[in-house]
Amino acid sequence: MTLWFVFALMTVAAIFAVLWPLSRSRPAGTGGSEVVVYRDQLAEIDRDMASGIIAAPEAEAARIEISRRLLAAADQSESEGPAKGNLKLRRMAATLALVGLPAIAASFYLTLGSPRLGDFPLAERSRVVDANQPLADLVAQVEAHLEKSPTDGRGWAVLAPVLSRLGRYDDAVRAYRNAITYAGDSADRRADLGEALMGTAGGVVTADAKAEFERAVAQAADNAKANYFLGLAAEQDGRKADAAAIWQGMLAKAPADAPWRPLVQAALVRVGGVAAPALPDGAVAAAKDMSETDRNSMIRGMVDRLATRLKQNGDDVEGWLRLVRAYLVMGERDKAISAQADARQAVAKDAERLRQLNEGLKNLGLDG
Amino acid sequence: MIAESGHYALVLALGLALIQSTVPLLGARWRDVALMNVARSTALAQLLFVAASFAALVTLHVTSDFSVVNVYENSHSLKPMIYKITGVWGNHEGSMLLWVSILALFGGLVAAFGNNLPLSLRAHVLAVQAWIASAFYLFILITSNPFLRIANPPIEGRDLNPVLQDIGLAVHPPMLYLGYVGFSISFSFAVAALLEGRIDAAWARWVRPWILMAWIFLTLGIAMGSYWAYYELGWGGWWFWDPVENASLMPWLAGTALLHSALVMEKRNALKVWTILLSILTFSLSLLGTFLVRSGVLTSVHAFATDPRRGVFILLILFIFIGGSFSLYAWRAPSLKQGGLFAPISREGALVLNNLLLTTACATVFIGTLYPLALEVLTGEKISVGAPFFNFTFAPLFVPLLLAVPFGPLLAWKRGDLLGAAQRLTVAGIVSLVVIALVWAWTYGGATLAPLAIGLAVFVIAGALCDLAERVGLFRIPLSISLRRARGLPRATWGTVFAHAGLGVALIGIVCETTWNSEYIGEMKANDVAAVASYQLRLDGLTQRQGPNFREMVAQFTVSRDGEKVALMTPSKRNFTTRGASTTEAALLTRGASQLYISLGDTAADGSIAVRIYHKPLVLLIWWGPVLMAFGGLLSLSDRRLRVGAPKPAKAAARALQAAE
């Protein structure tokens, strides 16, 4: 509420800046003119001559020149005539300030700003969210310990995922490499290392990252993370068919309750493979036999049912995420965004749920 | 709330700028004083809101609010406070905000202190200023918004590029921007004059302080940037003819020409149309510099093509302002009244020569900077135009310029006497010949050109002093009277002397550094001794140290000369964990104007370390020169007297005069 009050005050101040000069009946100061400058120059010549900088004949010549300019300038200002007021224009300007200024400000700010977000200064956050502080301390402690005994593989293995979560990808890469060197190679570590490498490249599967995923798959052919990212690498290279093949293979081999199923299914839809998000297996089987239109209407029906259910009971964070993801997959970004807003509202009272929701939305690529 | 208020303040500034860019023009057209005065109050309010917005961003950086994308990407909670503040403009979004803040500052200054301007001129100037401001507010809000938020703020930021974590960042960009953006005022004055269709000597008197101010800041900014590159990049070079450097040099060259032609205009009412053209040109080059540095086109033409939003937007601004102002110039300039007349050999003539040489030099830099880009766009071939090109084109233009510099102030206005001026410069000529002979004898068998170049530099300095001696009548009249005259001289005259002498001083530094620089590059182990020039440097050892957000390896050198210990030097290499980058911190030892310079390379497996040691004779003169020039500019700026150029009256047989333009 305070924020809107501050905005209102600022807007009023800005409007006042425009209205103030318009409201004054006798404007102060009519400004300088060329005439003044030339008069001062004439005075300057006298001073220069008195102090001996220029001689009398030169001063005389200069005086003649400047007097000529002075006359011309005086003529000019006379021919222009006095300033006059124009009430109609002033009224227009005032209206522009009163209506246009708030309109421009509001239209820009409401599209670009995030008025619902408060400030998060670091000092404040570490006081409120106590959970973060021990984590930072802990990381520092472990890092200090590893500085002294850099061959402690277990230490590196513990530290690496934490660094990755903190967003310190460069350090995480180093930590994973050390963990692999000192605590032994494994498919999971290779896959994690690849993911950290992607982090350093801002989410792009680089050649280095891809090499790590391939090593992981060489050690354990059905390592889910490595396979998923190899598919992503194919997608980023523009080889959509390969990506779809990899992901389809994963889904075929995976157990029905694998937690990453929805993610892979969503990815598959993105590259134009089959499968709608988060459908029970039976429905998928049914959908396979349908025509394109039928399938779409079936999916739409399910999504609508989900939306109705969530309207009645909004506590289900997972459900909200599924809904947003479904809209995204169907290419209805507007609906996804409005569903996101609804979701935030629904779980706003519960800090823990809100955090989960935000985390999930970020993964969907809607935020951040 | 701070972040959002800052964001809103910026949006309001845009709204005010849009009003400021239209209403005063209507007022000037219908001669309504109240409407014209809107320019003033909106300019001041705009300054207030932009300042608030900038303050908000600084606060966010200081409090490490990582919910703001800009803070998250460029700050770190462990960074020392000074770098948290300077980091605000160490990134694209923040530096653009600084750019518009300075633009608003200059607009506000014109509004606050422009009481001596005619109302309609002030309204026009501020309206044009607001056009520029609106364009850049839109650019910031749409493509480089520093106030975008993250709903789920991370715990730690990604830190500032380590090379930028240096005190140089605190001073260099603001100085440079004060210079770049300062020239927007002369641009606005020029466009205002074209719109009004009126221009005269008074116009030049009003615009001169602004040009001078911008020129001083740009001079200091460039010098500062060069010194920063010298000690931070670790290569001991101070000018690389790098496109970013050229981008700041071009407006400086054009601005220097503008400074001199505006002087002619104020004093003699001549060169009017040319001055307008230079005003437009200078600011256009400033905009071009902003485009080159900010669009990413320099990193690679292709990087620019993959995310072209910013680049295309600036390119659009560039087209509208440069194209628009030049079209306006082509349309209106012919209708402006021609200025005063003067003989080819005269103070005016000398300043025209100065202008021609400076703008040609500027054109060569322009070609050398943009040709590789154009070639890459057209053919995809990547070439680099380096120092050899610039040395071969720039030097031949600067030698005649420097030769002519001492003559200029000694010539009379309107019709001058070249022979007389030459006679008065005899002393300077003799001094420089003696210096050439001495230097040549001392470095016998060495470089041939260097003694000549030093002679030229000495000629410039001695010429400036000759001018001074001439004015106070030194040795011709009693010393006491001369001293009194010296005190009575306008500060502007002293300014000319300092600025011109500064040119010579910088040249001496450049010649000495490039010619007699000695270096040692090699691997050193503890207790090894390297000999450079007449100094012996012993590596005492390497130690590790933990800084606030980096680890550094410090090497300690004992410097001795003729067996006598002179000083300790401690160059280091810093490793910044967050970005995984390292920087070299060179150690500098200043002896007079010369410097010893040590920078560290990589360590080898056997504990030895690569070391580069340079002895750079008189290197500091390179930066003392510009500082002297800026000081001269400051003296001239502080001189609030009007400038009058008294013409030399024609003799019985008047010489043929020719039109100024």
Short mmCIF file of C-alpha atoms in Angstrom, two decimals, chain B residues 140-526:
data_model
loop_
_atom_site.label_atom_id
_atom_site.label_comp_id
_atom_site.label_asym_id
_atom_site.label_seq_id
_atom_site.Cartn_x
_atom_site.Cartn_y
_atom_site.Cartn_z
CA ILE B 140 16.85 1.79 -21.13
CA LEU B 141 13.28 0.87 -20.22
CA ILE B 142 12.73 -1.39 -23.20
CA THR B 143 16.07 -3.09 -23.82
CA SER B 144 18.33 -2.56 -20.81
CA ASN B 145 16.19 -2.11 -17.76
CA PRO B 146 18.31 -2.16 -14.59
CA PHE B 147 15.27 -2.61 -12.36
CA LEU B 148 14.01 -6.00 -13.56
CA ARG B 149 13.37 -8.40 -10.68
CA ILE B 150 13.76 -12.05 -9.83
CA ALA B 151 10.80 -13.46 -7.92
CA ASN B 152 13.00 -16.04 -6.25
CA PRO B 153 16.18 -14.18 -5.34
CA PRO B 154 19.41 -16.21 -5.24
CA ILE B 155 21.55 -16.09 -2.14
CA GLU B 156 24.70 -14.83 -3.79
CA GLY B 157 25.52 -12.63 -6.77
CA ARG B 158 27.81 -13.45 -9.67
CA ASP B 159 30.36 -10.73 -8.89
CA LEU B 160 31.77 -7.97 -11.03
CA ASN B 161 34.35 -8.65 -13.73
CA PRO B 162 37.60 -8.62 -11.70
CA VAL B 163 39.38 -6.32 -14.13
CA LEU B 164 36.80 -3.71 -13.22
CA GLN B 165 37.34 -4.12 -9.49
CA ASP B 166 39.70 -1.23 -9.37
CA ILE B 167 39.63 2.36 -8.29
CA GLY B 168 39.92 3.37 -11.94
CA LEU B 169 36.31 2.35 -12.49
CA ALA B 170 35.23 4.87 -9.86
CA VAL B 171 36.59 7.77 -11.87
CA HIS B 172 37.06 6.86 -15.52
CA PRO B 173 33.51 6.16 -16.80
CA PRO B 174 31.83 9.10 -15.02
CA MET B 175 34.53 11.44 -16.35
CA LEU B 176 34.24 10.06 -19.85
CA TYR B 177 30.45 10.28 -19.78
CA LEU B 178 30.58 13.85 -18.47
CA GLY B 179 32.64 14.55 -21.56
CA TYR B 180 30.58 12.55 -24.06
CA VAL B 181 27.25 13.76 -22.78
CA GLY B 182 28.50 17.30 -22.20
CA PHE B 183 28.78 17.68 -25.94
CA SER B 184 25.02 17.05 -26.14
CA ILE B 185 24.58 20.64 -24.93
CA SER B 186 26.51 22.12 -27.83
CA PHE B 187 24.52 19.80 -30.11
CA SER B 188 21.26 21.07 -28.64
CA PHE B 189 22.44 24.66 -29.04
CA ALA B 190 23.35 23.99 -32.66
CA VAL B 191 20.02 22.35 -33.48
CA ALA B 192 18.22 25.15 -31.61
CA ALA B 193 20.09 27.74 -33.71
CA LEU B 194 19.12 25.90 -36.89
CA LEU B 195 15.47 25.69 -35.79
CA GLU B 196 15.40 29.36 -34.90
CA GLY B 197 17.32 30.25 -38.04
CA ARG B 198 19.46 32.68 -36.07
CA ILE B 199 23.05 32.53 -35.08
CA ASP B 200 25.60 35.14 -34.05
CA ALA B 201 28.57 35.81 -31.82
CA ALA B 202 26.36 35.90 -28.74
CA TRP B 203 25.36 32.29 -29.40
CA ALA B 204 29.03 31.27 -29.22
CA ARG B 205 29.46 33.18 -25.98
CA TRP B 206 26.59 31.20 -24.44
CA VAL B 207 27.70 27.81 -25.66
CA ARG B 208 31.44 28.20 -24.97
CA PRO B 209 31.44 27.29 -21.26
CA TRP B 210 29.53 24.08 -22.02
CA ILE B 211 31.93 23.03 -24.77
CA LEU B 212 34.87 23.82 -22.55
CA MET B 213 33.44 21.87 -19.64
CA ALA B 214 32.74 18.81 -21.77
CA TRP B 215 36.19 19.04 -23.32
CA ILE B 216 37.91 19.19 -19.91
CA PHE B 217 36.08 16.12 -18.67
CA LEU B 218 36.69 14.20 -21.88
CA THR B 219 40.41 15.05 -21.77
CA LEU B 220 40.72 13.87 -18.18
CA GLY B 221 38.53 10.84 -18.86
CA ILE B 222 40.66 9.66 -21.76
CA ALA B 223 43.91 10.26 -19.86
CA MET B 224 42.53 8.44 -16.84
CA GLY B 225 41.37 5.51 -18.96
CA SER B 226 44.77 5.27 -20.60
CA TYR B 227 46.56 5.22 -17.22
CA TRP B 228 44.11 2.63 -15.95
CA ALA B 229 44.78 0.36 -18.92
CA TYR B 230 48.50 0.91 -18.35
CA TYR B 231 48.59 -0.35 -14.78
CA GLU B 232 45.69 -2.77 -14.75
CA LEU B 233 46.05 -4.79 -17.93
CA GLY B 234 49.63 -5.72 -17.12
CA TRP B 235 51.18 -5.16 -20.53
CA GLY B 236 52.69 -1.79 -19.81
CA GLY B 237 51.04 -0.30 -22.87
CA TRP B 238 49.09 2.91 -22.50
CA TRP B 239 47.31 3.24 -25.84
CA PHE B 240 46.27 0.35 -28.04
CA TRP B 241 44.30 2.01 -30.85
CA ASP B 242 41.58 -0.25 -29.66
CA PRO B 243 38.09 0.60 -31.07
CA VAL B 244 36.85 1.48 -27.58
CA GLU B 245 39.70 3.95 -27.15
CA ASN B 246 39.19 5.34 -30.63
CA ALA B 247 35.53 5.80 -29.82
CA SER B 248 36.54 8.29 -27.14
CA LEU B 249 39.37 9.84 -29.16
CA MET B 250 37.13 10.79 -32.11
CA PRO B 251 34.80 13.10 -30.15
CA TRP B 252 37.89 14.54 -28.46
CA LEU B 253 39.49 15.48 -31.78
CA ALA B 254 36.24 16.92 -33.13
CA GLY B 255 35.58 18.60 -29.77
CA THR B 256 39.01 20.23 -29.78
CA ALA B 257 38.29 21.58 -33.24
CA LEU B 258 34.89 22.79 -32.03
CA LEU B 259 36.46 24.53 -29.03
CA HIS B 260 38.74 26.52 -31.32
CA SER B 261 36.15 27.36 -33.96
CA ALA B 262 33.64 28.47 -31.31
CA LEU B 263 36.34 30.84 -30.08
CA VAL B 264 36.66 32.37 -33.54
CA MET B 265 32.92 32.70 -33.70
CA GLU B 266 32.60 34.41 -30.35
CA LYS B 267 35.44 36.80 -30.93
CA ARG B 268 35.06 37.50 -34.60
CA ASN B 269 31.57 36.41 -35.62
CA ALA B 270 33.19 34.22 -38.29
CA LEU B 271 33.10 30.44 -39.03
CA LYS B 272 29.49 30.31 -37.86
CA VAL B 273 28.14 27.57 -40.10
CA TRP B 274 31.29 25.51 -39.61
CA THR B 275 30.91 25.74 -35.83
CA ILE B 276 27.35 24.47 -36.08
CA LEU B 277 28.54 21.57 -38.22
CA LEU B 278 31.28 20.70 -35.74
CA SER B 279 28.81 20.78 -32.84
CA ILE B 280 26.61 18.27 -34.61
CA LEU B 281 29.60 16.19 -35.66
CA THR B 282 31.10 16.03 -32.18
CA PHE B 283 27.96 14.79 -30.51
CA SER B 284 27.30 12.39 -33.38
CA LEU B 285 30.71 10.87 -32.72
CA SER B 286 29.85 10.64 -29.02
CA LEU B 287 26.69 8.76 -29.94
CA LEU B 288 28.68 6.56 -32.29
CA GLY B 289 31.08 5.81 -29.46
CA THR B 290 28.17 4.83 -27.26
CA PHE B 291 26.87 2.58 -30.00
CA LEU B 292 30.24 0.90 -30.56
CA VAL B 293 30.80 0.23 -26.88
CA ARG B 294 27.24 -0.61 -25.86
CA SER B 295 25.83 -2.67 -28.73
CA GLY B 296 28.34 -5.48 -28.50
CA VAL B 297 29.22 -4.95 -32.16
CA LEU B 298 32.91 -4.83 -31.23
CA THR B 299 33.08 -8.21 -29.56
CA SER B 300 31.91 -9.67 -32.79
CA VAL B 301 29.58 -8.64 -35.53
CA HIS B 302 27.94 -12.02 -35.06
CA ALA B 303 27.39 -11.59 -31.34
CA PHE B 304 25.60 -8.42 -32.31
CA ALA B 305 23.49 -10.31 -34.81
CA THR B 306 22.36 -12.98 -32.35
CA ASP B 307 20.91 -10.50 -29.87
CA PRO B 308 20.33 -7.45 -32.00
CA ARG B 309 17.66 -5.72 -29.91
CA ARG B 310 20.01 -3.34 -28.15
CA GLY B 311 22.23 -2.75 -31.14
CA VAL B 312 19.35 -2.12 -33.49
CA PHE B 313 17.74 0.27 -31.02
CA ILE B 314 20.92 2.34 -30.64
CA LEU B 315 21.44 2.20 -34.37
CA LEU B 316 17.95 3.60 -34.77
CA ILE B 317 18.70 6.41 -32.31
CA LEU B 318 21.91 7.05 -34.21
CA PHE B 319 20.11 7.28 -37.55
CA ILE B 320 17.37 9.54 -36.24
CA PHE B 321 19.68 11.99 -34.48
CA ILE B 322 22.63 12.07 -36.82
CA GLY B 323 20.55 11.82 -39.98
CA GLY B 324 17.97 14.27 -38.65
CA SER B 325 20.44 16.87 -37.52
CA PHE B 326 22.47 16.71 -40.73
CA SER B 327 19.32 17.01 -42.84
CA LEU B 328 18.26 20.00 -40.76
CA TYR B 329 21.74 21.42 -41.28
CA ALA B 330 21.60 20.91 -45.04
CA TRP B 331 18.19 22.56 -45.12
CA ARG B 332 18.72 25.52 -42.82
CA ALA B 333 22.45 26.30 -42.95
CA PRO B 334 22.36 28.08 -46.34
CA SER B 335 19.85 30.55 -44.94
CA LEU B 336 22.10 31.53 -42.02
CA LYS B 337 23.88 34.84 -42.38
CA GLN B 338 27.51 34.64 -43.41
CA GLY B 339 30.06 35.73 -40.89
CA GLY B 340 32.99 38.13 -40.80
CA LEU B 341 35.83 38.23 -43.30
CA PHE B 342 39.51 37.57 -42.71
CA ALA B 343 42.79 37.16 -44.55
CA PRO B 344 44.22 33.64 -44.97
CA ILE B 345 47.21 34.54 -42.79
CA SER B 346 45.53 35.60 -39.56
CA ARG B 347 44.53 34.14 -36.22
CA GLU B 348 41.28 33.01 -37.81
CA GLY B 349 43.22 31.40 -40.66
CA ALA B 350 45.47 29.56 -38.20
CA LEU B 351 42.42 28.24 -36.38
CA VAL B 352 40.91 27.08 -39.67
CA LEU B 353 44.14 25.17 -40.33
CA ASN B 354 43.89 23.67 -36.84
CA ASN B 355 40.30 22.64 -37.57
CA LEU B 356 41.18 21.07 -40.91
CA LEU B 357 44.04 19.02 -39.45
CA LEU B 358 42.03 17.92 -36.43
CA THR B 359 38.99 16.85 -38.43
CA THR B 360 41.18 15.00 -40.93
CA ALA B 361 42.91 13.21 -38.07
CA CYS B 362 39.47 12.39 -36.71
CA ALA B 363 38.46 11.02 -40.11
CA THR B 364 41.49 8.70 -40.25
CA VAL B 365 40.64 7.32 -36.82
CA PHE B 366 37.05 6.91 -37.98
CA ILE B 367 38.10 4.92 -41.02
CA GLY B 368 40.55 2.79 -39.09
CA THR B 369 37.89 1.96 -36.53
CA LEU B 370 34.90 1.33 -38.76
CA TYR B 371 36.51 -0.17 -41.86
CA PRO B 372 37.16 -3.58 -40.24
CA LEU B 373 33.56 -3.68 -39.00
CA ALA B 374 32.15 -2.80 -42.39
CA LEU B 375 34.37 -5.38 -44.07
CA GLU B 376 33.24 -8.06 -41.64
CA VAL B 377 29.59 -7.25 -42.24
CA LEU B 378 30.00 -7.27 -46.04
CA THR B 379 32.41 -10.12 -46.67
CA GLY B 380 32.68 -11.90 -43.33
CA GLU B 381 36.43 -11.45 -43.42
CA LYS B 382 37.94 -10.44 -40.10
CA ILE B 383 40.84 -8.02 -40.22
CA SER B 384 42.28 -5.82 -37.55
CA VAL B 385 43.58 -2.34 -38.18
CA GLY B 386 46.26 -1.78 -35.62
CA ALA B 387 48.90 0.62 -34.50
CA PRO B 388 50.88 0.71 -37.81
CA PHE B 389 47.93 2.16 -39.73
CA PHE B 390 47.30 4.82 -37.15
CA ASN B 391 50.96 5.68 -36.73
CA PHE B 392 51.36 6.16 -40.48
CA THR B 393 48.23 8.27 -40.90
CA PHE B 394 47.96 10.05 -37.61
CA ALA B 395 51.56 11.19 -37.21
CA PRO B 396 51.84 13.03 -40.58
CA LEU B 397 48.73 15.01 -39.63
CA PHE B 398 49.88 15.84 -36.15
CA VAL B 399 53.39 17.01 -37.07
CA PRO B 400 52.19 20.04 -39.10
CA LEU B 401 49.54 20.68 -36.46
CA LEU B 402 52.15 20.80 -33.70
CA LEU B 403 54.43 22.96 -35.84
CA ALA B 404 51.56 25.41 -36.34
CA VAL B 405 50.40 25.48 -32.72
CA PRO B 406 52.89 28.13 -31.50
CA PHE B 407 52.18 30.39 -34.49
CA GLY B 408 48.44 30.63 -33.89
CA PRO B 409 48.33 32.74 -30.72
CA LEU B 410 51.01 35.06 -32.09
CA LEU B 411 49.06 36.05 -35.19
CA ALA B 412 46.73 39.05 -35.09
CA TRP B 413 43.00 38.74 -35.72
CA LYS B 414 41.68 39.41 -39.21
CA ARG B 415 45.09 40.00 -40.87
CA GLY B 416 48.27 38.59 -39.44
CA ASP B 417 51.97 38.84 -40.08
CA LEU B 418 53.58 35.44 -40.49
CA LEU B 419 57.09 36.81 -40.67
CA GLY B 420 56.60 38.81 -37.49
CA ALA B 421 55.26 35.75 -35.71
CA ALA B 422 58.22 33.72 -36.93
CA GLN B 423 60.63 36.35 -35.63
CA ARG B 424 59.01 36.24 -32.24
CA LEU B 425 59.35 32.46 -32.25
CA THR B 426 63.09 32.57 -33.04
CA VAL B 427 63.98 31.88 -29.42
CA ALA B 428 61.70 28.85 -29.31
CA GLY B 429 63.24 27.59 -32.56
CA ILE B 430 66.77 27.97 -31.25
CA VAL B 431 65.92 26.23 -27.97
CA SER B 432 64.43 23.30 -29.81
CA LEU B 433 67.41 23.01 -32.19
CA VAL B 434 69.78 22.95 -29.21
CA VAL B 435 67.67 20.26 -27.57
CA ILE B 436 67.69 18.19 -30.77
CA ALA B 437 71.47 18.43 -30.95
CA LEU B 438 71.90 17.48 -27.31
CA VAL B 439 69.54 14.53 -27.45
CA TRP B 440 71.09 13.33 -30.68
CA ALA B 441 74.59 13.53 -29.25
CA TRP B 442 73.55 11.78 -26.06
CA THR B 443 71.83 8.88 -27.82
CA TYR B 444 74.28 8.76 -30.71
CA GLY B 445 73.60 5.82 -32.99
CA GLY B 446 70.12 5.33 -31.63
CA ALA B 447 66.79 6.30 -33.14
CA THR B 448 66.95 9.17 -35.63
CA LEU B 449 63.38 10.38 -35.43
CA ALA B 450 63.18 10.52 -31.65
CA PRO B 451 65.46 13.59 -31.18
CA LEU B 452 63.51 15.41 -33.90
CA ALA B 453 60.20 14.57 -32.24
CA ILE B 454 61.50 15.77 -28.89
CA GLY B 455 62.70 18.95 -30.60
CA LEU B 456 59.17 19.45 -31.94
CA ALA B 457 57.71 18.96 -28.46
CA VAL B 458 60.17 21.46 -27.00
CA PHE B 459 59.27 23.90 -29.78
CA VAL B 460 55.59 23.64 -28.81
CA ILE B 461 56.35 24.26 -25.12
CA ALA B 462 58.83 27.05 -25.78
CA GLY B 463 56.43 28.57 -28.31
CA ALA B 464 53.70 28.71 -25.67
CA LEU B 465 56.14 30.40 -23.28
CA CYS B 466 57.25 32.82 -26.04
CA ASP B 467 53.65 33.87 -26.51
CA LEU B 468 53.44 34.56 -22.79
CA ALA B 469 56.74 36.49 -22.76
CA GLU B 470 55.56 38.52 -25.72
CA ARG B 471 52.33 39.48 -24.04
CA VAL B 472 53.93 40.65 -20.80
CA GLY B 473 56.84 42.30 -22.66
CA LEU B 474 59.43 40.21 -20.82
CA PHE B 475 63.00 41.63 -21.05
CA ARG B 476 61.76 44.58 -23.11
CA ILE B 477 60.36 46.49 -20.17
CA PRO B 478 61.35 46.35 -16.49
CA LEU B 479 60.65 43.03 -14.81
CA SER B 480 58.31 44.52 -12.20
CA ILE B 481 56.02 45.91 -14.88
CA SER B 482 56.12 42.58 -16.72
CA LEU B 483 55.03 40.78 -13.58
CA ARG B 484 52.20 43.23 -13.07
CA ARG B 485 51.12 42.69 -16.67
CA ALA B 486 51.27 38.93 -16.18
CA ARG B 487 48.89 39.26 -13.27
CA GLY B 488 46.60 41.42 -15.36
CA LEU B 489 46.50 38.97 -18.27
CA PRO B 490 43.11 37.32 -18.76
CA ARG B 491 43.02 33.83 -17.27
CA ALA B 492 41.96 32.61 -20.71
CA THR B 493 45.41 33.55 -22.03
CA TRP B 494 47.08 31.56 -19.27
CA GLY B 495 44.74 28.73 -20.16
CA THR B 496 45.98 28.75 -23.77
CA VAL B 497 49.59 28.66 -22.60
CA PHE B 498 49.01 25.72 -20.28
CA ALA B 499 46.92 23.74 -22.76
CA HIS B 500 49.42 24.19 -25.60
CA ALA B 501 52.39 23.42 -23.36
CA GLY B 502 50.55 20.31 -22.15
CA LEU B 503 50.50 19.06 -25.73
CA GLY B 504 54.30 19.30 -25.88
CA VAL B 505 54.73 17.67 -22.48
CA ALA B 506 52.59 14.70 -23.51
CA LEU B 507 54.57 14.34 -26.73
CA ILE B 508 57.89 14.18 -24.84
CA GLY B 509 56.45 11.41 -22.67
CA ILE B 510 55.18 9.47 -25.68
CA VAL B 511 58.49 9.69 -27.55
CA CYS B 512 60.62 8.75 -24.54
CA GLU B 513 58.40 5.86 -23.53
CA THR B 514 58.24 4.34 -27.01
CA THR B 515 61.90 4.88 -27.89
CA TRP B 516 63.92 4.29 -24.75
CA ASN B 517 61.73 1.79 -22.98
CA SER B 518 63.86 -1.09 -21.66
CA GLU B 519 62.46 -4.40 -20.55
CA TYR B 520 63.29 -7.76 -19.05
CA ILE B 521 61.07 -10.74 -19.69
CA GLY B 522 61.96 -14.09 -18.22
CA GLU B 523 61.47 -16.76 -15.61
CA MET B 524 62.69 -15.93 -12.15
CA LYS B 525 63.17 -18.03 -9.02
CA ALA B 526 63.57 -16.78 -5.48
#
